Amino acid sequence: MLRIRNLRCGYGGLEVVKGVSLHVARGEIVTLIGANGAGKTSLLQAIVGLLPPWQGSVTLDGRDSTGTPVWRGISHGVVLVPEGRQIFADMTVWDNLLIGGYRNPDRAVAIEEVLEHFPRLRDRERQVAGTLSGGEQQMLAIARALVARPRLLLLDEPSMGLAPLIVQAVFEIVESLREQGVTVFLVEQNAVAALGIADRGYVLDTGEITLEGDCADLSRNPEVKRAYLGKGYKEVWE
Amino acid sequence: MTIFDRRNETMRPDLVEQVQLERLQALLARLRRNVRRYADIVGDTQIDSLSDVSRLPFTTPDDLVSAFPYGMFALPLREVIRLHSNVGPGGKQLVCGYTNNDLIQWGRLTARQLVAAGVTSNDVLQIGFGDGFLAHSLGFMLGAELIEASVIPEDTSHIEYQLQVLGSYRTTVLITTPTNAAELVDLLHATKTDAQSLHLRSVILTRPVPAGLREDLETGLFARVQCCFGIPEITNPGFCVECEHGRFHVNEDQFLVEIHEGELVVTTLSREAMPLLRYRTQVACSLQRGKCSCGRTGAMVTPGDRLDGQLRVREMPLYEGQVADVLDKTEAAGQPFSLEISDKEVAISIEMSQRLFGDQMRLLADLREQIRSEFRTRLGIPAVVRYVAPMSSVEERDLPGQPASEG
């Protein structure tokens, strides 16, 4: 569904994404894990057109969408849930969802369908979004994106700033998207949680993909264990 | 025939290309960071398409020899959980390391071959190669266990016992070397045993054999014969899958193959412990692409001869230089000799000299026994020793050389 080849982008003279290639097939949950500053968010922004690519291509369903403006991307079914939720804090849950469906003429129906999967949001649909807990705000951000009926959902660090139990709840929702036929590209720093729900994964390190594979294999990879899963070694004798 | 890993074995060519490019780029990033030998020679070379691979340096068997034992490893030794030795150029030793993931992947790749040969969890597999093939048989074990077939690992040193196991365990699939399979056929003839009385359905051979030999073995063992083709330093078994049409499909999700001046060149795309970039396999090969009615999309290779002078004696790899090395360990050190190497044995004709010649025949018999023993223990191959008249004296007399003693 999504294919990226040799994507390079950055800020000013600083190259942040250094020739990345990856793909996401229809119906898959694919994760991109990496440390702070690896270039994860920049890569996502380049995919949706928020950051102009210097080189390379982004193809969606065989159609070149390199550098396509964000608004056009949404009409092609690509929706980004940005880092740090970015909900409209002064508006109600319902109004946030309405904005998510701005380009969807069936938004009222879509909101009803989405709320079926988010009972906690239904209970709070008239509540001002800024008064929701962190986990609920993240759920709202995901729900708002789903109202646009995306074919490809891009999630940027949905676990950020959430307690472990809430992370689990959010990731259960992400995992359930598979059953709804939504393809997910999940960018995460929380490798344990991401590798636990995704089908395949990529590891981004200082702008380069260094590892890729099925999540079960990545979880066993010594470098992933060392760098992301907290399985360090006290003794090094080589 | 069924396909074990449909997603990877029947992947669309455009997706294969995408996956290979992704894995090659990730491999280069890892090599630059983790393997000093590669970091120096790869430098900042960027790969934007698979055709750019030609800009990358080759890795040769000599590189592996000079990096012995751990110089090619991309991970610290504590993360490498298995080490296999292989025979490198001139008989020198090579080491291949495997992580847990490497072994799991090896099992999956071998399972592809086994399933292509029709193996299921209902089968009883007998694996027996003989001395020197432990690594090989371990690969088959991993694949067979993944399919959950019942495995009998057997030592082939007693061919009669092997036949007995074939009968009494009701083995349905035999995995063995062509030499051993041919010996089994001979034994069936010698003991007037009807091959149909066995329960064999399938025989999987460790290497490709000519069509004539394959037919003989199929008739002699009354079972379908399928072959493997692999390179020990890359993966063997598991490099490719022989389909029901006799075509070797490369597992292209794991290996990037090229043909360079007639030689097979392979890049391991996902191996963790010891990835190899553009490894020159020393095997002549041709490559075809196109549709195969088996459904697999992997490129098809037709393996040819070794290009580095490696010979095979009773399935064991042998370089001529190794013969001199072994002779140097005996009383015959420094004596001129000539060789006749066949599939079955090495015949060594040692020229007599004043030093060897004595008044006791027993001394020459002891030396012959010593040489045979050294060949068996050091190289795992049988040797026949002959003593011949010195060539210089033959030339002086202008007579054909006559063996002084038959071995």
XYZ file of C-alpha atoms in Angstrom:
645
model
C 0.000 0.000 0.000
C 2.704 2.463 1.083
C 6.147 2.255 -0.459
C 9.003 4.573 0.347
C 12.289 4.458 -1.523
C 15.501 6.275 -0.651
C 13.716 9.077 1.173
C 15.995 11.897 2.310
C 14.921 15.009 4.139
C 16.077 17.391 6.810
C 16.157 20.910 8.097
C 18.398 23.570 6.558
C 21.658 21.846 5.754
C 21.095 19.052 8.265
C 20.055 15.728 6.776
C 17.870 13.889 9.275
C 16.443 11.035 7.184
C 19.272 9.484 5.159
C 17.899 7.352 2.389
C 15.109 5.337 3.991
C 13.192 2.616 2.144
C 10.254 0.803 3.666
C 6.842 -0.539 2.791
C 3.515 -1.206 4.451
C 1.169 -3.754 2.890
C -2.608 -3.480 3.066
C -4.018 -4.683 6.395
C -0.653 -4.738 8.134
C 0.434 -3.018 11.310
C 4.023 -1.957 10.728
C 6.062 -0.216 13.362
C 9.102 2.017 13.145
C 11.076 2.088 16.368
C 14.015 4.261 17.228
C 15.527 6.421 19.925
C 14.956 10.123 20.428
C 16.328 12.099 17.506
C 16.546 9.091 15.186
C 14.405 10.894 12.598
C 11.102 9.092 13.154
C 8.845 12.126 13.253
C 10.678 13.782 10.347
C 10.117 10.651 8.279
C 6.393 10.710 9.087
C 6.186 14.390 8.233
C 7.872 13.744 4.905
C 5.381 10.961 4.164
C 2.368 13.215 4.716
C 3.917 16.238 3.018
C 4.603 18.400 6.072
C 8.319 18.256 5.343
C 9.495 18.449 1.725
C 11.607 15.429 0.747
C 15.063 16.188 -0.657
C 15.186 12.961 -2.592
C 13.362 9.671 -2.962
C 9.770 8.692 -3.514
C 6.610 7.983 -1.544
C 4.129 5.785 -3.385
C 0.608 5.096 -2.210
C -1.240 2.272 -3.962
C 1.126 2.607 -6.902
C 0.539 6.359 -7.218
C 3.456 8.708 -6.609
C 2.508 10.959 -3.708
C 5.948 12.413 -3.009
C 5.547 15.902 -1.577
C 1.734 15.796 -1.893
C 0.171 18.493 0.349
C -1.392 17.248 3.564
C -4.960 18.123 2.606
C -4.705 16.104 -0.590
C -3.175 13.196 1.293
C -6.209 13.073 3.590
C -8.528 12.764 0.627
C -6.344 9.863 -0.543
C -7.012 8.155 2.773
C -3.774 8.919 4.619
C -4.293 10.390 8.076
C -1.683 11.275 10.676
C -2.232 11.159 14.423
C 0.468 13.601 15.484
C 2.919 13.337 18.330
C 1.553 14.779 21.603
C -2.113 14.247 20.600
C -2.695 17.834 19.363
C -6.401 17.744 20.134
C -8.418 20.953 20.353
C -8.390 21.287 24.129
C -11.095 23.958 24.410
C -13.602 22.088 22.294
C -15.804 19.157 23.255
C -15.013 15.564 22.340
C -17.854 15.614 19.817
C -16.569 18.779 18.136
C -13.075 17.340 17.908
C -14.545 14.335 16.152
C -16.542 16.580 13.813
C -13.341 18.336 12.771
C -11.754 14.946 12.123
C -14.562 14.267 9.659
C -14.340 17.693 8.036
C -13.822 16.208 4.570
C -16.126 13.235 5.159
C -19.763 14.001 4.165
C -20.907 10.974 6.223
C -19.154 12.236 9.319
C -22.144 11.842 11.634
C -22.425 8.159 10.751
C -18.660 7.784 10.942
C -18.564 9.341 14.406
C -21.236 6.935 15.624
C -19.286 3.977 14.255
C -16.035 5.169 15.773
C -17.611 5.751 19.172
C -18.742 2.103 19.165
C -15.077 1.255 19.604
C -14.418 4.018 22.149
C -17.092 3.662 24.863
C -15.125 5.918 27.209
C -15.320 8.730 24.697
C -19.053 8.192 24.206
C -19.520 8.695 27.951
C -17.645 11.990 27.632
C -18.772 13.224 24.226
C -20.010 16.553 25.622
C -16.957 17.019 27.865
C -14.315 19.609 27.000
C -11.388 17.676 25.531
C -8.753 19.452 27.636
C -10.273 17.945 30.789
C -9.781 14.360 29.589
C -6.983 12.229 31.012
C -3.837 11.712 28.913
C -4.979 8.268 27.804
C -8.435 9.523 26.870
C -6.907 12.400 24.916
C -4.796 9.909 22.960
C -7.905 7.831 22.283
C -9.649 10.973 21.095
C -6.770 11.775 18.748
C -7.016 8.275 17.249
C -10.818 8.419 17.091
C -10.671 11.844 15.404
C -8.384 10.370 12.734
C -10.682 7.372 12.233
C -13.666 9.620 11.517
C -11.913 10.570 8.281
C -12.178 6.841 7.363
C -8.454 6.446 6.636
C -7.053 3.607 4.609
C -3.637 4.246 6.092
C -3.316 5.574 9.619
C 0.023 7.036 10.666
C 0.517 7.121 14.423
C 3.318 9.191 15.924
C 4.280 7.969 19.387
C 0.807 7.303 20.814
C 2.367 6.056 24.066
C 4.170 9.303 24.801
C 3.588 10.557 28.355
C 1.148 7.783 29.267
C 1.285 5.405 32.221
C 2.060 1.764 31.305
C -1.500 0.565 31.905
C -2.899 3.339 29.731
C -0.329 2.521 27.038
C -1.658 -1.011 27.060
C -5.223 0.234 26.597
C -4.221 2.540 23.722
C -2.267 -0.238 22.012
C -5.197 -2.611 22.333
C -7.187 -0.054 20.370
C -4.449 0.194 17.744
C -4.372 -3.584 17.456
C -8.140 -3.680 17.014
C -7.803 -1.410 13.966
C -6.495 -4.414 12.048
C -9.932 -6.022 12.314
C -11.515 -2.830 10.997
C -9.401 -3.082 7.861
C -7.249 -0.056 8.658
C -3.584 -0.280 7.718
C -1.376 1.191 10.422
C 2.124 2.629 10.374
C 3.081 3.058 14.008
C 6.082 5.153 14.940
C 7.172 4.462 18.493
C 9.915 4.818 21.035
C 8.264 2.226 23.268
C 9.719 -0.785 21.443
C 8.262 -3.414 23.769
C 4.704 -2.198 23.257
C 5.084 -1.589 19.518
C 6.765 -4.922 18.731
C 4.066 -6.597 20.817
C 1.211 -5.621 18.509
C 2.747 -5.022 15.070
C 3.306 -7.561 12.298
C 6.597 -6.196 11.039
C 9.010 -3.570 12.211
C 11.867 -1.318 11.171
C 14.583 0.095 13.395
C 15.650 3.647 12.611
C 19.006 4.784 13.963
C 20.362 8.265 13.227
C 18.358 8.549 10.035
C 19.099 5.078 8.651
C 17.132 1.836 8.814
C 19.484 -0.664 10.413
C 17.157 -3.601 10.972
C 13.826 -4.818 9.705
C 11.788 -7.970 9.950
C 8.870 -9.693 11.613
C 8.310 -8.357 15.121
C 8.950 -11.716 16.767
C 12.361 -11.834 15.058
C 13.154 -8.237 15.931
C 12.300 -8.877 19.577
C 14.939 -11.625 19.586
C 17.551 -9.559 17.763
C 20.547 -8.913 20.039
C 20.932 -5.295 18.904
C 17.254 -4.533 19.520
C 17.415 -6.201 22.906
C 20.492 -4.204 23.831
C 19.290 -0.833 22.577
C 15.534 -0.867 23.048
C 14.380 -3.667 25.282
C 16.596 -2.838 28.267
C 18.520 -6.090 28.140
C 21.995 -4.721 28.702
C 25.100 -6.587 29.596
C 27.314 -5.860 32.558
C 30.349 -7.690 31.279
C 32.057 -7.240 27.975
C 35.117 -9.369 27.496
C 35.638 -9.323 23.745
C 3.178 -29.900 -3.858
C 2.553 -27.435 -1.091
C 4.519 -24.310 -0.285
C 5.762 -23.746 3.259
C 6.067 -19.955 3.263
C 3.668 -18.687 0.645
C 4.174 -15.019 1.519
C 7.897 -15.142 0.808
C 8.175 -17.939 -1.742
C 5.531 -16.519 -4.064
C 6.201 -12.829 -3.482
C 5.469 -10.574 -6.448
C 8.668 -9.526 -8.255
C 8.111 -5.804 -7.587
C 7.731 -6.498 -3.867
C 10.795 -8.760 -3.901
C 12.739 -5.844 -5.332
C 11.429 -3.471 -2.649
C 12.195 -5.932 0.162
C 15.673 -6.648 -1.192
C 16.455 -2.936 -1.464
C 15.255 -2.303 2.094
C 17.279 -5.201 3.457
C 20.373 -4.307 1.460
C 20.297 -0.723 2.724
C 19.823 -1.905 6.319
C 22.621 -4.440 5.841
C 24.999 -1.740 4.640
C 24.137 0.424 7.645
C 24.886 -2.488 9.989
C 28.097 -3.449 8.218
C 29.368 0.130 8.387
C 28.657 0.265 12.089
C 29.570 -3.225 13.219
C 32.208 -4.818 10.956
C 35.451 -2.908 10.677
C 36.561 -4.801 7.575
C 33.456 -3.699 5.727
C 33.385 -0.192 7.205
C 36.760 0.466 5.593
C 35.854 -0.769 2.132
C 32.173 0.158 1.880
C 32.696 3.743 2.991
C 29.809 6.056 2.213
C 28.571 4.140 -0.832
C 24.823 4.714 -1.121
C 22.505 2.199 -2.705
C 19.443 3.729 -4.342
C 18.495 0.699 -6.418
C 19.503 -2.940 -6.662
C 21.574 -2.213 -9.751
C 23.855 -0.093 -7.533
C 25.014 -3.280 -5.842
C 27.701 -3.543 -8.522
C 29.400 -0.554 -6.868
C 29.936 -2.527 -3.678
C 33.070 -4.603 -3.040
C 33.143 -8.390 -3.223
C 33.840 -10.680 -0.294
C 35.991 -13.700 -1.133
C 36.661 -16.954 0.700
C 40.214 -15.618 1.230
C 38.696 -12.688 3.148
C 37.011 -15.163 5.468
C 40.294 -17.029 5.915
C 42.178 -13.858 6.757
C 39.410 -12.803 9.176
C 39.558 -16.176 10.962
C 38.028 -16.748 13.437
C 35.746 -13.840 14.321
C 36.815 -10.930 12.132
C 33.665 -11.015 9.983
C 31.226 -11.124 12.879
C 28.771 -8.243 13.082
C 27.880 -8.904 16.713
C 29.874 -9.548 19.870
C 30.760 -13.198 20.354
C 28.494 -13.533 23.409
C 25.506 -12.949 21.109
C 26.609 -15.673 18.687
C 25.242 -18.973 19.902
C 26.637 -21.388 17.347
C 29.922 -21.674 15.457
C 30.369 -23.960 12.439
C 33.636 -24.716 10.702
C 33.846 -24.967 6.936
C 36.553 -25.892 4.489
C 37.935 -22.792 2.812
C 40.445 -22.236 0.017
C 43.281 -24.742 0.087
C 41.566 -26.605 2.903
C 42.002 -23.748 5.351
C 39.398 -23.404 8.062
C 36.540 -20.892 7.991
C 34.149 -20.082 10.796
C 30.476 -19.206 10.386
C 28.571 -17.830 13.362
C 24.833 -17.926 14.042
C 22.578 -16.061 16.431
C 19.357 -17.479 17.764
C 17.470 -15.711 14.961
C 19.914 -17.044 12.362
C 19.219 -20.602 13.477
C 15.463 -20.043 13.498
C 15.675 -18.589 9.994
C 17.853 -21.491 8.863
C 15.177 -23.880 10.081
C 12.476 -21.970 8.202
C 14.480 -21.965 4.975
C 15.215 -25.672 5.240
C 11.551 -26.311 5.966
C 10.745 -24.672 2.617
C 12.837 -27.351 0.883
C 11.390 -30.183 2.947
C 7.798 -29.114 2.308
C 8.586 -28.753 -1.403
C 9.692 -32.396 -1.256
C 6.322 -33.292 0.225
C 7.440 -33.744 3.837
C 4.672 -33.388 6.426
C 4.312 -33.959 10.149
C 3.256 -37.530 9.360
C 6.661 -38.411 7.935
C 9.499 -40.282 9.563
C 12.741 -38.659 8.457
C 16.060 -40.440 8.552
C 19.013 -38.097 8.331
C 22.370 -39.706 7.733
C 25.367 -38.198 5.990
C 28.428 -39.646 7.639
C 31.520 -37.994 9.057
C 32.067 -34.309 8.445
C 28.472 -33.380 7.711
C 27.248 -32.502 11.161
C 26.460 -28.871 10.281
C 24.501 -29.990 7.247
C 22.424 -32.472 9.195
C 21.747 -29.911 11.940
C 20.186 -27.640 9.317
C 17.857 -30.413 8.236
C 17.054 -31.166 11.848
C 15.947 -27.564 12.407
C 13.695 -27.635 9.347
C 12.246 -31.062 10.097
C 11.468 -30.148 13.675
C 9.698 -26.997 12.500
C 7.441 -29.143 10.327
C 7.106 -31.495 13.306
C 8.160 -34.554 11.347
C 9.667 -37.440 13.332
C 13.430 -37.267 12.913
C 15.944 -40.108 13.181
C 19.474 -38.684 13.128
C 21.661 -41.606 12.045
C 25.332 -42.279 11.562
C 25.958 -43.656 8.089
C 29.183 -45.386 8.942
C 27.347 -48.720 9.051
C 25.395 -48.918 5.834
C 23.804 -52.245 6.800
C 22.552 -50.789 10.054
C 21.193 -47.859 8.084
C 19.225 -50.185 5.859
C 17.975 -51.983 8.933
C 16.713 -48.664 10.379
C 15.069 -47.801 7.065
C 13.094 -51.010 7.282
C 12.334 -51.286 10.971
C 11.480 -47.620 11.648
C 9.440 -47.480 8.441
C 11.302 -44.362 7.347
C 9.356 -42.407 4.725
C 11.935 -39.720 3.888
C 15.672 -40.258 3.685
C 18.027 -37.285 3.671
C 21.496 -38.270 2.634
C 24.419 -37.792 0.258
C 24.360 -39.127 -3.311
C 27.291 -41.423 -2.461
C 25.467 -42.920 0.478
C 22.247 -43.275 -1.520
C 24.146 -45.113 -4.271
C 25.699 -47.427 -1.686
C 22.253 -48.181 -0.312
C 21.077 -49.127 -3.787
C 24.102 -51.435 -4.139
C 23.359 -52.987 -0.766
C 19.726 -53.574 -1.714
C 20.949 -55.408 -4.812
C 23.569 -57.356 -2.899
C 21.110 -58.469 -0.238
C 18.380 -59.066 -2.823
C 16.082 -56.739 -0.894
C 13.133 -55.337 -2.798
C 13.154 -51.522 -2.516
C 9.364 -51.584 -2.518
C 9.457 -53.448 0.772
C 10.787 -50.244 2.338
C 8.382 -47.410 3.079
C 10.483 -44.714 1.435
C 8.496 -42.046 -0.345
C 11.136 -39.447 -0.873
C 14.918 -39.155 -0.876
C 16.468 -35.717 -0.420
C 20.066 -35.455 -1.585
C 22.570 -32.973 -0.210
C 23.673 -31.775 -3.643
C 22.474 -31.741 -7.236
C 23.195 -34.884 -9.256
C 23.062 -35.568 -12.999
C 19.696 -36.694 -14.380
C 20.987 -40.227 -15.030
C 22.096 -40.779 -11.450
C 18.843 -39.320 -10.153
C 16.848 -41.797 -12.224
C 19.044 -44.682 -11.060
C 18.514 -43.700 -7.444
C 14.773 -43.248 -7.924
C 14.546 -46.707 -9.466
C 16.941 -48.291 -6.988
C 15.247 -46.888 -3.895
C 11.736 -46.771 -5.346
C 11.271 -43.195 -4.127
C 11.132 -39.716 -5.533
C 14.526 -38.006 -5.436
C 14.951 -34.310 -4.763
C 18.182 -32.365 -4.475
C 19.464 -29.436 -2.462
C 21.905 -26.806 -3.558
C 23.647 -24.478 -1.186
C 26.915 -22.888 -0.190
C 28.101 -23.756 3.318
C 29.320 -20.202 4.037
C 25.943 -18.813 2.918
C 23.419 -21.437 3.976
C 23.294 -25.111 3.206
C 20.623 -26.389 3.177
C 18.196 -23.477 2.777
C 19.759 -21.340 0.067
C 17.191 -22.389 -2.491
C 14.273 -24.744 -2.995
C 14.112 -27.404 -5.677
C 10.512 -27.449 -6.874
C 8.639 -30.372 -8.370
C 9.827 -29.315 -11.813
C 13.458 -29.692 -10.803
C 14.181 -25.963 -10.709
C 16.263 -24.419 -7.943
C 14.414 -21.300 -6.765
C 16.620 -18.974 -4.718
C 15.065 -17.759 -1.473
C 15.299 -14.184 -2.687
C 13.714 -12.666 0.389
C 16.913 -13.710 2.165
C 19.588 -13.726 -0.533
C 20.488 -11.306 -3.286
C 22.075 -13.258 -6.133
C 24.185 -12.053 -9.043
C 26.221 -13.815 -11.669
C 29.658 -12.254 -12.079
C 31.714 -13.639 -14.964
C 29.838 -16.934 -14.671
C 30.293 -17.178 -10.906
C 27.467 -17.134 -8.363
C 27.751 -14.106 -6.067
C 25.468 -13.949 -3.031
C 24.629 -11.283 -0.460
C 22.979 -12.454 2.744
C 20.215 -9.928 3.395
C 19.072 -10.778 6.913
C 21.802 -12.781 8.572
C 22.682 -11.305 11.943
C 25.904 -12.864 13.192
C 27.940 -13.017 10.012
C 26.383 -11.155 7.089
C 28.272 -11.460 3.816
C 28.294 -8.825 1.124
C 28.647 -9.993 -2.481
C 30.244 -13.275 -1.498
C 32.040 -14.977 -4.365
C 30.916 -18.556 -3.964
C 33.456 -20.101 -6.369
C 30.598 -21.973 -8.032
C 29.827 -21.589 -11.717
C 26.158 -20.821 -12.165
C 23.546 -19.525 -14.542
C 20.460 -17.563 -13.518
C 17.023 -17.417 -15.099
C 14.007 -15.363 -14.226
C 10.457 -16.050 -15.237
C 7.343 -17.875 -14.221
C 7.422 -21.406 -12.928
C 4.228 -23.383 -12.709
C 5.085 -24.374 -9.137
C 4.066 -20.831 -8.171
C 7.404 -19.807 -6.674
C 8.761 -16.537 -7.946
C 12.387 -16.813 -6.802
C 15.089 -16.611 -9.471
C 16.099 -20.013 -10.813
C 19.747 -21.051 -10.672
C 21.507 -23.868 -12.464
C 24.640 -24.725 -10.528
C 27.779 -25.868 -12.334
C 31.319 -26.828 -11.353
C 33.550 -25.395 -8.654
C 35.842 -22.683 -9.940
C 38.492 -22.944 -7.238
C 39.701 -26.474 -7.905
C 37.777 -27.932 -4.989
C 37.283 -31.645 -5.521
C 34.925 -34.042 -3.815
C 35.984 -37.403 -2.466
C 33.255 -39.400 -0.777
C 31.346 -36.098 -0.555
C 34.144 -34.442 1.442
C 35.626 -31.285 -0.091
C 39.282 -31.612 -0.971
C 41.912 -29.318 -2.438
C 44.999 -30.866 -3.983
C 47.199 -28.768 -1.710
C 45.738 -30.571 1.292
C 47.251 -33.870 0.088
C 50.789 -32.493 0.312
C 50.004 -31.047 3.748
C 48.882 -34.442 5.021
C 51.835 -36.267 3.442
C 54.139 -33.818 5.212
C 52.855 -35.174 8.505
C 54.158 -38.661 7.612
C 57.485 -40.337 6.930
C 56.844 -39.693 3.235
C 57.312 -35.944 3.757
C 59.198 -34.358 0.896
C 58.919 -37.369 -1.406
C 57.772 -36.591 -4.958
C 54.274 -37.953 -5.582
C 51.485 -37.941 -8.124
C 47.722 -38.110 -7.547
C 44.666 -39.675 -9.070
C 41.550 -38.330 -7.397
C 38.182 -39.955 -7.977
C 34.790 -39.603 -6.283
C 35.602 -42.575 -4.119
C 39.245 -42.223 -3.110
C 42.589 -40.511 -3.507
C 45.251 -42.682 -5.138
C 48.739 -41.459 -4.242
C 51.774 -42.714 -6.120
C 54.868 -41.996 -4.039
C 58.210 -42.147 -5.745
C 60.683 -44.413 -4.033
C 63.995 -43.106 -2.809
C 67.053 -44.337 -0.958
C 65.592 -42.892 2.237
C 62.411 -44.952 2.024
C 63.949 -48.057 0.565
C 65.154 -50.611 3.081
C 65.547 -54.314 3.555
C 62.233 -54.733 5.351
C 58.967 -54.698 3.407
C 57.186 -54.088 6.716
C 58.515 -50.528 6.876
C 56.819 -49.638 3.592
C 53.632 -51.371 4.697
C 53.687 -49.395 7.967
C 54.188 -46.154 6.060
C 51.260 -46.981 3.784
C 49.110 -47.618 6.834
C 50.276 -44.366 8.432
C 49.332 -42.378 5.303
C 45.911 -44.039 5.082
C 45.282 -43.303 8.728
C 46.312 -39.651 8.394
C 43.994 -39.156 5.406
C 41.114 -40.760 7.218
C 41.524 -38.746 10.411
C 42.583 -35.373 8.972
C 40.494 -35.234 5.790
C 37.904 -37.952 6.314
C 38.649 -39.578 2.970
C 40.083 -42.974 1.971
C 43.556 -43.078 0.406
C 45.241 -45.758 -1.695
C 49.021 -45.662 -1.611
C 51.322 -46.977 -4.331
C 55.109 -46.896 -4.445
C 56.537 -46.178 -7.863
C 59.995 -45.948 -9.353
C 61.517 -42.445 -9.372
C 60.525 -40.593 -12.521
C 64.109 -39.433 -13.117
C 65.381 -42.982 -13.366
C 62.436 -43.872 -15.607
C 63.268 -41.031 -17.955
C 66.916 -42.100 -18.042
C 65.870 -45.557 -19.106
C 63.039 -44.214 -21.316
C 60.632 -46.744 -19.854
C 57.023 -46.286 -18.672
C 56.746 -46.036 -14.868
C 55.742 -49.263 -13.229
C 54.314 -49.330 -9.736
C 56.700 -51.034 -7.360
C 53.872 -52.141 -5.134
C 50.096 -52.054 -5.352
C 48.210 -50.458 -2.475
